[in-house]
Tab-separated table of N, CA and C in Angstrom:
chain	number	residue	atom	x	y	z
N	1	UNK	N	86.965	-3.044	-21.109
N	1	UNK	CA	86.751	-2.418	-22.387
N	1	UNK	C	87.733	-3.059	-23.372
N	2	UNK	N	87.445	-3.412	-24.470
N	2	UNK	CA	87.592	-3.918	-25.735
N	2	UNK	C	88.892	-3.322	-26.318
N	3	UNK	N	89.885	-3.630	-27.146
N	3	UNK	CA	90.971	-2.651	-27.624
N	3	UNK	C	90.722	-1.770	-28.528
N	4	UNK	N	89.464	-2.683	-29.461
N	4	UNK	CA	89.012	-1.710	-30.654
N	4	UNK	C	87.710	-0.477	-29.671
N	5	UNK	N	87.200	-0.593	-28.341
N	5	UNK	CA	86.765	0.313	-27.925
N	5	UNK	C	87.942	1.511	-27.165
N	6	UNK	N	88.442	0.948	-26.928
N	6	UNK	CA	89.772	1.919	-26.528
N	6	UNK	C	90.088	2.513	-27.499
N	7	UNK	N	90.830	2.243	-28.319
N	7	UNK	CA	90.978	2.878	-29.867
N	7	UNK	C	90.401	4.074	-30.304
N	8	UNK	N	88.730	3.588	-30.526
N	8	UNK	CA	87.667	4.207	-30.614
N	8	UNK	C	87.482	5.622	-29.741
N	9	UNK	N	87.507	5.170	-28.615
N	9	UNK	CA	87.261	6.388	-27.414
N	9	UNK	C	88.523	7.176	-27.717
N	10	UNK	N	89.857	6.652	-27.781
N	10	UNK	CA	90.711	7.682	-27.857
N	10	UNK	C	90.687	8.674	-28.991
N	11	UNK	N	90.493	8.072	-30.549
N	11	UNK	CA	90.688	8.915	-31.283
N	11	UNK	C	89.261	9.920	-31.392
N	12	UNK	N	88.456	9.514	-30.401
N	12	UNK	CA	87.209	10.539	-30.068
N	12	UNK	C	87.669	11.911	-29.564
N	13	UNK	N	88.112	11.018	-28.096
N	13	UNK	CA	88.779	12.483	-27.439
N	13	UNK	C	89.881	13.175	-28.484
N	14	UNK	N	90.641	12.686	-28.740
N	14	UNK	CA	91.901	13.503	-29.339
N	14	UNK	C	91.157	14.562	-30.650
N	15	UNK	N	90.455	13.548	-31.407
N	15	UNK	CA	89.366	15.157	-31.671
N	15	UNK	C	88.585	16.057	-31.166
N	16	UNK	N	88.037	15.890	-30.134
N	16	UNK	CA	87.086	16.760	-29.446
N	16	UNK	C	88.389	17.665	-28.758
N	17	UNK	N	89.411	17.210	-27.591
N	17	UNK	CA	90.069	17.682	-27.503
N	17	UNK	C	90.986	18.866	-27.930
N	18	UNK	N	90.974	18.385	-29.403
N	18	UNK	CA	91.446	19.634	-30.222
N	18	UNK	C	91.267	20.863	-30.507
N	19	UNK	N	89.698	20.693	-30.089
N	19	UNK	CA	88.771	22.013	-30.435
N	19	UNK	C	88.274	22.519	-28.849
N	20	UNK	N	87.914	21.826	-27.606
N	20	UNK	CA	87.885	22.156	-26.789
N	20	UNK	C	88.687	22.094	-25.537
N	21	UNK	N	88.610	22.784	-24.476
N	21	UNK	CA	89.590	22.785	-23.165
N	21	UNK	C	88.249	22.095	-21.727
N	22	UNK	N	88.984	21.171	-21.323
N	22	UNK	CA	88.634	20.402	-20.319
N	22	UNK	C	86.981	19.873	-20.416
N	23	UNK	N	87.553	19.055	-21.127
N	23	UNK	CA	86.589	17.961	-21.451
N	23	UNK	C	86.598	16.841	-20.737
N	24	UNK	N	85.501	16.139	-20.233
N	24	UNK	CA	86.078	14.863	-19.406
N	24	UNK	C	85.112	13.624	-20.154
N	25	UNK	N	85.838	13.162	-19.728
N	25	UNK	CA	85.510	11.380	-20.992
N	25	UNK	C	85.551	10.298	-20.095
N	26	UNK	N	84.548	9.972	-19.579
N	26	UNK	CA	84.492	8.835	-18.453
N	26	UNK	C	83.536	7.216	-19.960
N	27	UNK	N	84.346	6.109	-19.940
N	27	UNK	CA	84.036	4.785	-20.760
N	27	UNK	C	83.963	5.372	-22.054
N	28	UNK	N	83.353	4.929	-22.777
N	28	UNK	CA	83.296	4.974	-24.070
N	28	UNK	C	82.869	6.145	-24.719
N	29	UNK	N	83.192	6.453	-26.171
N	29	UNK	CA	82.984	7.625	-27.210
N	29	UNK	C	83.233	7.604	-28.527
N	30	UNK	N	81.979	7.144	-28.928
N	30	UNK	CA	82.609	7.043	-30.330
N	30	UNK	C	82.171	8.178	-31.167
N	31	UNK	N	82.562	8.673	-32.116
N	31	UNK	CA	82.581	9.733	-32.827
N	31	UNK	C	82.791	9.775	-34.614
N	32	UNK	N	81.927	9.420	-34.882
N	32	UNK	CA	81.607	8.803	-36.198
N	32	UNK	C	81.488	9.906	-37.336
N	33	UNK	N	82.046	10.055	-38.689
N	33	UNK	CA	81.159	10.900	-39.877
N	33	UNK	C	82.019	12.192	-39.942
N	34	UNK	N	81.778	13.015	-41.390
N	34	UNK	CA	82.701	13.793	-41.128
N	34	UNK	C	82.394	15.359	-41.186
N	35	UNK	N	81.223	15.498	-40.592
N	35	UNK	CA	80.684	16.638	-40.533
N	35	UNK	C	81.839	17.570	-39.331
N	36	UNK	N	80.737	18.758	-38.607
N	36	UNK	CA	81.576	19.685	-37.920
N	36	UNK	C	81.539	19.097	-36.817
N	37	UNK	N	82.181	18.960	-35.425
N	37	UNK	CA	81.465	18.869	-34.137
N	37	UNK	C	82.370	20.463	-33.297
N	38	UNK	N	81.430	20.894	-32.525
N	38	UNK	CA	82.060	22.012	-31.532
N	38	UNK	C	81.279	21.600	-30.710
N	39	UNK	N	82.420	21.708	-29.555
N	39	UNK	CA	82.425	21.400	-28.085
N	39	UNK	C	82.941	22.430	-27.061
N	40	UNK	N	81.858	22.865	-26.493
N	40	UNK	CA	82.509	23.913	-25.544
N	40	UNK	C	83.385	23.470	-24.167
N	41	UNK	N	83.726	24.303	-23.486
N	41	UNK	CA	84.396	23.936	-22.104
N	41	UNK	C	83.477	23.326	-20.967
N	42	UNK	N	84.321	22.331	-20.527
N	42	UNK	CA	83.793	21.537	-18.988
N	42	UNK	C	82.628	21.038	-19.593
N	43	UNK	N	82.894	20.192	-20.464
N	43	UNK	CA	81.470	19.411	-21.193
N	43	UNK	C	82.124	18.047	-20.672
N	44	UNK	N	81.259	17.068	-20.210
N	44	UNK	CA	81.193	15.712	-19.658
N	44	UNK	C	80.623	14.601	-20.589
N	45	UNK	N	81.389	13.665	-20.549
N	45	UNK	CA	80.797	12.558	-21.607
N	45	UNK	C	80.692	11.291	-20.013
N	46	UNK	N	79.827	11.104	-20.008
N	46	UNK	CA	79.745	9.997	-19.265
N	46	UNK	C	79.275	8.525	-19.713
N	47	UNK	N	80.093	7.831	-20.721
N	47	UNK	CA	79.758	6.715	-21.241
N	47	UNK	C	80.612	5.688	-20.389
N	48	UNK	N	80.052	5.530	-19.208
N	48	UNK	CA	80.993	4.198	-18.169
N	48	UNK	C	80.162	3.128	-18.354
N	49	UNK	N	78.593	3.225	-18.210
N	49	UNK	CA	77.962	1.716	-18.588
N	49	UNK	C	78.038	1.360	-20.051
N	50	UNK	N	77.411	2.418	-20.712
N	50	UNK	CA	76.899	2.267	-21.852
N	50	UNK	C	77.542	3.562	-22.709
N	51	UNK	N	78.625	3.264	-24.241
N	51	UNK	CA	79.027	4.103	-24.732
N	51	UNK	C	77.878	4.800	-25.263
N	52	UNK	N	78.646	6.449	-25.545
N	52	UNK	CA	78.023	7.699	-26.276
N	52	UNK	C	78.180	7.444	-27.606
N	53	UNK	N	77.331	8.102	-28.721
N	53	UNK	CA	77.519	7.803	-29.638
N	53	UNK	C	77.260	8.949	-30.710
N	54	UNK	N	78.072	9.835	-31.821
N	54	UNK	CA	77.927	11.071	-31.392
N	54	UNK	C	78.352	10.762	-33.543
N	55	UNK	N	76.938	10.898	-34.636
N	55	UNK	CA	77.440	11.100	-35.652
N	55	UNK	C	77.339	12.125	-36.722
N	56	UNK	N	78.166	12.879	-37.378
N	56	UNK	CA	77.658	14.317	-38.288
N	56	UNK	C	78.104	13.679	-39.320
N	57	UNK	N	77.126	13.689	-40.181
N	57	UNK	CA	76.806	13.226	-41.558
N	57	UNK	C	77.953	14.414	-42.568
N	58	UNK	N	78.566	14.295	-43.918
N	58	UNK	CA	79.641	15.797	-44.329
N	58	UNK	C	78.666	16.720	-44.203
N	59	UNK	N	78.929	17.958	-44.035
N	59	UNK	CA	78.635	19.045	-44.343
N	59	UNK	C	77.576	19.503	-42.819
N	60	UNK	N	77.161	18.433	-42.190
N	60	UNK	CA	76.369	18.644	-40.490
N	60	UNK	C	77.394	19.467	-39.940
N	61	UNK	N	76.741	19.816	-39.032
N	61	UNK	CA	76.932	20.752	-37.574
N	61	UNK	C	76.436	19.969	-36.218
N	62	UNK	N	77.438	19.849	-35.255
N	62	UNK	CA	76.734	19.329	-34.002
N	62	UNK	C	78.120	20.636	-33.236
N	63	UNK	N	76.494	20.935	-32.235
N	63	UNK	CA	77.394	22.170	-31.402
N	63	UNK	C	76.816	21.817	-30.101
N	64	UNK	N	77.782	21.457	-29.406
N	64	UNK	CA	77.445	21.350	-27.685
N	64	UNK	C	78.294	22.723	-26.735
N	65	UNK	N	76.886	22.912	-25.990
N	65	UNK	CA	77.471	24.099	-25.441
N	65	UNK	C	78.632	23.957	-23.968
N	66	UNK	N	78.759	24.837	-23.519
N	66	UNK	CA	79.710	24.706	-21.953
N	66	UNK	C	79.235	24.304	-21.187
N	67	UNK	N	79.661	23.347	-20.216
N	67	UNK	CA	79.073	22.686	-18.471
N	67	UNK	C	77.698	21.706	-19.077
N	68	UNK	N	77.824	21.316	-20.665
N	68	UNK	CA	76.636	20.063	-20.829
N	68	UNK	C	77.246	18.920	-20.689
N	69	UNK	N	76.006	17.588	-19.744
N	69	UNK	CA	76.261	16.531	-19.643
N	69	UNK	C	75.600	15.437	-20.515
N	70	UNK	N	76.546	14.810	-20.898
N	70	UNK	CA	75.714	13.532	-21.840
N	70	UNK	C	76.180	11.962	-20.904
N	71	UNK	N	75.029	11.705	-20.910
N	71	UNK	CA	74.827	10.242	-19.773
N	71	UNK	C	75.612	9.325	-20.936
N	72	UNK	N	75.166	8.194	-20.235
N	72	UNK	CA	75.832	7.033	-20.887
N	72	UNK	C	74.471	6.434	-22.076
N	73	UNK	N	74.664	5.713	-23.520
N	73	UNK	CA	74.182	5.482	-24.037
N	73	UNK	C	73.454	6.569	-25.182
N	74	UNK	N	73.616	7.758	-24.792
N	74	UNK	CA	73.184	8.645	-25.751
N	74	UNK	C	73.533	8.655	-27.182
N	75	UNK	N	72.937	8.968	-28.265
N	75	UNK	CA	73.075	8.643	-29.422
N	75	UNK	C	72.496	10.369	-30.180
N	76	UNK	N	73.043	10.490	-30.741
N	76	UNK	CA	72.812	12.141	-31.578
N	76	UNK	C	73.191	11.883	-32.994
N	77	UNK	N	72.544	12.320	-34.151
N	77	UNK	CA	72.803	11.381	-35.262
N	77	UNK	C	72.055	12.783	-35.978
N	78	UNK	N	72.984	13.754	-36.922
N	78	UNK	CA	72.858	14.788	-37.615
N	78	UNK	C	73.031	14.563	-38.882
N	79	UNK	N	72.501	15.244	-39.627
N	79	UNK	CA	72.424	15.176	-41.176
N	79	UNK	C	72.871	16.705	-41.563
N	80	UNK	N	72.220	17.832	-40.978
N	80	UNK	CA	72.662	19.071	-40.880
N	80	UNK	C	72.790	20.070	-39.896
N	81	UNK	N	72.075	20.290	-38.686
N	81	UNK	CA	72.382	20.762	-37.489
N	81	UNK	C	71.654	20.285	-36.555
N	82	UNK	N	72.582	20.267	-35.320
N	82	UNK	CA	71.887	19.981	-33.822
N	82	UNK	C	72.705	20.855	-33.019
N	83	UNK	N	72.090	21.745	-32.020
N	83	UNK	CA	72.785	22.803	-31.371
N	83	UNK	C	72.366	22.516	-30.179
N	84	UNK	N	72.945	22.394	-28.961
N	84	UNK	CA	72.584	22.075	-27.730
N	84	UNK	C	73.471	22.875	-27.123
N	85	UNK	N	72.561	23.767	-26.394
N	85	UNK	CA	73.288	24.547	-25.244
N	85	UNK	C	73.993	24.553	-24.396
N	86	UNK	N	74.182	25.741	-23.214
N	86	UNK	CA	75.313	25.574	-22.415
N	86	UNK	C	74.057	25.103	-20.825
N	87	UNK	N	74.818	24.461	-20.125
N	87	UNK	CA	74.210	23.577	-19.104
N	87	UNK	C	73.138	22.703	-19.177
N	88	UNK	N	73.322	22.016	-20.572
N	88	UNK	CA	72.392	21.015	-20.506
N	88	UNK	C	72.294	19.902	-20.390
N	89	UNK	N	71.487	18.789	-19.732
N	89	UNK	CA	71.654	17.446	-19.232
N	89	UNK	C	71.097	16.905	-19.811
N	90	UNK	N	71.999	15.811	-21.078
N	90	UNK	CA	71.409	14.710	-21.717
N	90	UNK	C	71.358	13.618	-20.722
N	91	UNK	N	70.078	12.839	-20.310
N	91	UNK	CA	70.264	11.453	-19.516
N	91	UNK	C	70.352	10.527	-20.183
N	92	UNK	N	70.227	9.229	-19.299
N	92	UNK	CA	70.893	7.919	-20.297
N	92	UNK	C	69.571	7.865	-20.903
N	93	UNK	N	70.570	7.275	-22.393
N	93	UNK	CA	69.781	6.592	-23.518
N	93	UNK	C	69.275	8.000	-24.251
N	94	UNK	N	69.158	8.965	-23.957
N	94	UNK	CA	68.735	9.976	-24.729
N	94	UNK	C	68.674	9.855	-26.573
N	95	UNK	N	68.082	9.867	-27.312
N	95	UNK	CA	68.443	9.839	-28.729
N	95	UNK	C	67.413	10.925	-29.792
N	96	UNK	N	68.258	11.841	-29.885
N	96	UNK	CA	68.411	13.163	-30.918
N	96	UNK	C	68.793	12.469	-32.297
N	97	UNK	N	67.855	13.023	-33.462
N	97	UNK	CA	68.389	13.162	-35.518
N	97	UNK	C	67.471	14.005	-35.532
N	98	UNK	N	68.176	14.746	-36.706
N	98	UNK	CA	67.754	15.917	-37.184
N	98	UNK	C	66.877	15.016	-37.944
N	99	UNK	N	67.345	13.873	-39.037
N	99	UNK	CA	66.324	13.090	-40.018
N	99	UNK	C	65.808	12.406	-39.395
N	100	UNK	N	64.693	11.554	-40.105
N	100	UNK	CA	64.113	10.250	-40.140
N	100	UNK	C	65.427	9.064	-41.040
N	101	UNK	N	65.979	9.942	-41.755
N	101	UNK	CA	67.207	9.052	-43.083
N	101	UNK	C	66.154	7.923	-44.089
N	102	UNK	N	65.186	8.087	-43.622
N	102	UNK	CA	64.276	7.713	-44.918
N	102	UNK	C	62.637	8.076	-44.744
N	103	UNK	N	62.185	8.788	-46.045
N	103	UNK	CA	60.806	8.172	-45.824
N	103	UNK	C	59.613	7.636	-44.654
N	104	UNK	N	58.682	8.596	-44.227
N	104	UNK	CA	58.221	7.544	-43.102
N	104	UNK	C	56.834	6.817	-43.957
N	105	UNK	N	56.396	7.298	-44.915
N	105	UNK	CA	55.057	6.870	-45.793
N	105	UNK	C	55.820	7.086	-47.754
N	106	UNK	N	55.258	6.403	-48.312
N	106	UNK	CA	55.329	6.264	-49.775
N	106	UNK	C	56.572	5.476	-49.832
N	107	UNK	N	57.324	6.561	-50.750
N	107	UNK	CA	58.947	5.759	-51.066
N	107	UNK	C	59.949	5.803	-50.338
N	108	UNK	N	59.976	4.432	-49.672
N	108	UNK	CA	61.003	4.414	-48.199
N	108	UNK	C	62.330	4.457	-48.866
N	109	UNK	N	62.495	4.681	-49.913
N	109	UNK	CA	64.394	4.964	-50.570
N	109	UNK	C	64.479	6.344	-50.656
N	110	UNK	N	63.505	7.116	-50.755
N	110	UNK	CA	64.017	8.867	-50.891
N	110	UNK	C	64.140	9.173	-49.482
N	111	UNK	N	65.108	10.076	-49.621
N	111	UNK	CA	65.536	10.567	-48.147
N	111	UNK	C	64.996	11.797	-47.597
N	112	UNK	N	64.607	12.439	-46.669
N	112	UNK	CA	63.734	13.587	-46.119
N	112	UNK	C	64.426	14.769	-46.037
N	113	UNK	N	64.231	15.748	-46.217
N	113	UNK	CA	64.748	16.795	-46.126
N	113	UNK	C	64.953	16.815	-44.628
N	114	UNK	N	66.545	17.102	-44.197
N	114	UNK	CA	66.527	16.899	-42.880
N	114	UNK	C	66.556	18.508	-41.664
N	115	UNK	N	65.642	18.471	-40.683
N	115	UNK	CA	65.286	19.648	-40.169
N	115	UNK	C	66.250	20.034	-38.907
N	116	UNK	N	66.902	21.399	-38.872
N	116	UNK	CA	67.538	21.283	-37.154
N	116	UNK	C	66.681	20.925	-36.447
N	117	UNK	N	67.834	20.799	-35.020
N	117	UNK	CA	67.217	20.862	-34.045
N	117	UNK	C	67.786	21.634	-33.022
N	118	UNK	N	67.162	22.493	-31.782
N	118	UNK	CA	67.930	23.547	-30.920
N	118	UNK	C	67.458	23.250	-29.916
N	119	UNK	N	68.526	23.133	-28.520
N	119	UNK	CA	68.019	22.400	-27.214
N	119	UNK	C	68.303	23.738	-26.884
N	120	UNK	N	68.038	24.714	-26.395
N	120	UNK	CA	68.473	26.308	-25.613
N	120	UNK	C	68.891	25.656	-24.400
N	121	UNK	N	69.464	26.972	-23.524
N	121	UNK	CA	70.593	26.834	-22.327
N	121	UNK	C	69.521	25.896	-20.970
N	122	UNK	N	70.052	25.060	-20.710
N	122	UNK	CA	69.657	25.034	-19.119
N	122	UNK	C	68.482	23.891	-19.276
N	123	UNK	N	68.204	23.431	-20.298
N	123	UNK	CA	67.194	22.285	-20.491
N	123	UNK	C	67.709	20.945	-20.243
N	124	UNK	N	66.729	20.321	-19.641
N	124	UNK	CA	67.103	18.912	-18.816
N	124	UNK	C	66.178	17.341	-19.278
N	125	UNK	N	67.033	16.459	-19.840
N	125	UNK	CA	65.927	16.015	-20.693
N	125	UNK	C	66.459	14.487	-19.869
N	126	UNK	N	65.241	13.431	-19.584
N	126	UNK	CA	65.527	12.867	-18.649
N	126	UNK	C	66.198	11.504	-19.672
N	127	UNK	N	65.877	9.883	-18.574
N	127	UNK	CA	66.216	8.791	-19.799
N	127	UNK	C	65.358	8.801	-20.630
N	128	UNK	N	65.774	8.325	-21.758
N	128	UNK	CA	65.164	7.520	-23.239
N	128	UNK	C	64.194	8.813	-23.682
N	129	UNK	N	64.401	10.009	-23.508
N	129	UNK	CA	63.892	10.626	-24.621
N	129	UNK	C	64.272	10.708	-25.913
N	130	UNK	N	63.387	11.249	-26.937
N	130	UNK	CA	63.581	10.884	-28.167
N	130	UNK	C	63.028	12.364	-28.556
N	131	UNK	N	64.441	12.620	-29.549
N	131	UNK	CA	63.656	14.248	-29.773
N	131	UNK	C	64.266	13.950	-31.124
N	132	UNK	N	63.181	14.340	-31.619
N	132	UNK	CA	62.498	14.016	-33.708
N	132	UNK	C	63.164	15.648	-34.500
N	133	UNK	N	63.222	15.430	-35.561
N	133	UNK	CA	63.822	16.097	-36.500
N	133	UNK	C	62.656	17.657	-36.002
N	134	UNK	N	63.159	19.117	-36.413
N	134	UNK	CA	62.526	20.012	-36.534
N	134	UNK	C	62.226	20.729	-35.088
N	135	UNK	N	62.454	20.222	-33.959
N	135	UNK	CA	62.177	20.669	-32.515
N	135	UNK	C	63.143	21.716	-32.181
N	136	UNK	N	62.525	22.365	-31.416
N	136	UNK	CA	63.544	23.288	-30.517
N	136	UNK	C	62.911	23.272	-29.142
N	137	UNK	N	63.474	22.695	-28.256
N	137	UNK	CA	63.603	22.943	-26.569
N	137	UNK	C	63.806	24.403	-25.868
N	138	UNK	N	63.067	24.688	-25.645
N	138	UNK	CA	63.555	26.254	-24.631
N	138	UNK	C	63.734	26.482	-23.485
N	139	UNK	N	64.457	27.489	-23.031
N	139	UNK	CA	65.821	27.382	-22.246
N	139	UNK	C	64.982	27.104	-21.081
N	140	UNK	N	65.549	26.223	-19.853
N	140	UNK	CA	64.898	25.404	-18.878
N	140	UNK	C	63.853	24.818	-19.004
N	141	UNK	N	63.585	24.541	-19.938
N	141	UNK	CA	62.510	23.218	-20.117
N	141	UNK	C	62.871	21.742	-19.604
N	142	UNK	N	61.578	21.134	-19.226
N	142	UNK	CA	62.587	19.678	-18.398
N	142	UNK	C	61.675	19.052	-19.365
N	143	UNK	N	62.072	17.409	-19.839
N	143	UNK	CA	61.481	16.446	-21.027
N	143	UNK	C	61.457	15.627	-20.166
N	144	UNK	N	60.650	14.674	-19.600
N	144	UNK	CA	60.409	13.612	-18.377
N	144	UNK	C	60.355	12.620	-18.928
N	145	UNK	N	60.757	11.181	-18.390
N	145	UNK	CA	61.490	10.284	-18.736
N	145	UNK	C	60.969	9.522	-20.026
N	146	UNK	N	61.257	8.789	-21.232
N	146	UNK	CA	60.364	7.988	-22.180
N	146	UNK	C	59.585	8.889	-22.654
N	147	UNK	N	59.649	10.118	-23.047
N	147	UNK	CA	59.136	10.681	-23.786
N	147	UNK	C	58.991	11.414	-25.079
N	148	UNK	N	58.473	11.375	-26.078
N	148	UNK	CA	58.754	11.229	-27.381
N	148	UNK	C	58.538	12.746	-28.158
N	149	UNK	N	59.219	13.986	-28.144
N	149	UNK	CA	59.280	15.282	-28.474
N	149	UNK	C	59.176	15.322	-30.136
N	150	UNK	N	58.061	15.865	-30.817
N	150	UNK	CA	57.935	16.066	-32.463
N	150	UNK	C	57.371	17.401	-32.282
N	151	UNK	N	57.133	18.655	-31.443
N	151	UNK	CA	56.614	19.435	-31.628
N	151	UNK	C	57.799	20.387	-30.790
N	152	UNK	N	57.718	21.493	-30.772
N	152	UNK	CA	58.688	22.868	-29.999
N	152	UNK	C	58.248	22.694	-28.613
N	153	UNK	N	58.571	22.650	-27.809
N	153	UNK	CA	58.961	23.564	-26.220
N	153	UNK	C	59.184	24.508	-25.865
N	154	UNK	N	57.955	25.478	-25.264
N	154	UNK	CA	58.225	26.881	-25.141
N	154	UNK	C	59.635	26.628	-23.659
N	155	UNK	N	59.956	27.579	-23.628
N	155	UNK	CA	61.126	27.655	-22.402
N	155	UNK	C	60.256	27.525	-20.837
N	156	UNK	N	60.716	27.013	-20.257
N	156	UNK	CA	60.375	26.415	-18.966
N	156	UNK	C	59.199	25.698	-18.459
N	157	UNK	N	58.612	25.011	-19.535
N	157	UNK	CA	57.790	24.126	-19.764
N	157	UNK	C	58.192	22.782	-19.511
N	158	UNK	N	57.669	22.119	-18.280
N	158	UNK	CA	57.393	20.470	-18.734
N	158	UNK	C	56.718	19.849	-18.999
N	159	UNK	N	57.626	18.882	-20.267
N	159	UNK	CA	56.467	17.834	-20.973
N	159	UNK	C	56.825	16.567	-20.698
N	160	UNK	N	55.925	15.386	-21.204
N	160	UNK	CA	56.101	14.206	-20.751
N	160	UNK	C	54.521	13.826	-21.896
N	161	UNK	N	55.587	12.238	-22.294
N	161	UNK	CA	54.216	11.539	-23.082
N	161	UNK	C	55.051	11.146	-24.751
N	162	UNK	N	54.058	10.620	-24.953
N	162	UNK	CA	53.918	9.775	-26.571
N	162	UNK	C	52.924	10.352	-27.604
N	163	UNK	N	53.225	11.323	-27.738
N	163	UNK	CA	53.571	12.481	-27.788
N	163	UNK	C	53.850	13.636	-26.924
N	164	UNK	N	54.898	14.616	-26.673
N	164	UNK	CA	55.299	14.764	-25.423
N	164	UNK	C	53.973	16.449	-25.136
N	165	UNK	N	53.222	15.836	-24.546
N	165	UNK	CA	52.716	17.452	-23.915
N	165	UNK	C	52.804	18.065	-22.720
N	166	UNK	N	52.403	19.137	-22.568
N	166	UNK	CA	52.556	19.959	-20.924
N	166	UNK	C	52.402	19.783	-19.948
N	167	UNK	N	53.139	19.406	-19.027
N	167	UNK	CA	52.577	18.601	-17.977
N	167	UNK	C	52.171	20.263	-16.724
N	168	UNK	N	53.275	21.033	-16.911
N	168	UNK	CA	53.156	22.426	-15.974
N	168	UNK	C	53.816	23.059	-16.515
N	169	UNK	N	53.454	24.723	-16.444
N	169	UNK	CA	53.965	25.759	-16.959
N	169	UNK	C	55.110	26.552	-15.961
């Protein structure tokens, strides 16, 4: 690891740290922007292959709950809230925004009104999902691997797909 990634990871933890008790930080963490972040207890960053990447735009909210894991490569990128519960498993590559940060049709310079998003307790979302501005996940829902979430998740539902639908109730 790099000095300017060392750097990086440390002054991550030493903020997260501040606000939470026993946090563990395995490779990289970067922690970008100067919104809110809350971090509950025994939350895991596992960026050993591939760093985490974790940004709140001023005035955002990013709230991770207790005993959640974030794999390596994950990316979370808030404009105004993202709330993720307590025992939940981000896998690698995972990537959460509340926005689009521009336009997806007409004038690609105006910016979108940006929508939460709420992962409830106990939801398990596998690699390279992609969960789009306005969603909420419910509590034990599983998201199966490469799959692309723009609509809600009732609780203990799995989905899977491009667009992600029900695979079993």
């Amino acid at each position: 690891m790099s000095l300017w990634h060392r750097v990086q990871t440390a002054r991550a933890a030493r903020r997260l740290r501040a606000r939470a008790k026993n946090i563990g930080i395995i490779g990289r963490l970067w922690l970008h922007g100067g919104g809110d972040v809350e971090v509950g207890t025994d939350v895991k960053f596992d960026g050993g292959a591939v760093g985490i990447e974790l940004r709140t735009f001023p005035g955002a909210q990013l709230r991770i709950g207790e005993m959640t894991v974030l794999r390596e490569g994950v990316s979370i990128e808030t404009s105004k809230s993202i709330h993720i519960g307590n025992r939940v498993h981000l896998g690698p590559f995972v990537k959460i925004m509340d926005s689009n940060f521009h336009a997806l049709q007409g004038d690609r310079h105006r910016r979108p009104t940006p929508e939460p998003i709420v992962i409830e307790d106990g939801a398990q979302l596998e690699e390279r999902v992609i969960i789009l501005p306005g969603v909420t996940i419910g509590a034990g829902a599983k998201i199966r691997a490469r799959s692309v979430v723009n609509r809600h998740v009732p609780a203990g539902v799995e989905v899977s797909g491009n667009p992600a639908r029900p695979v079993r109730r």
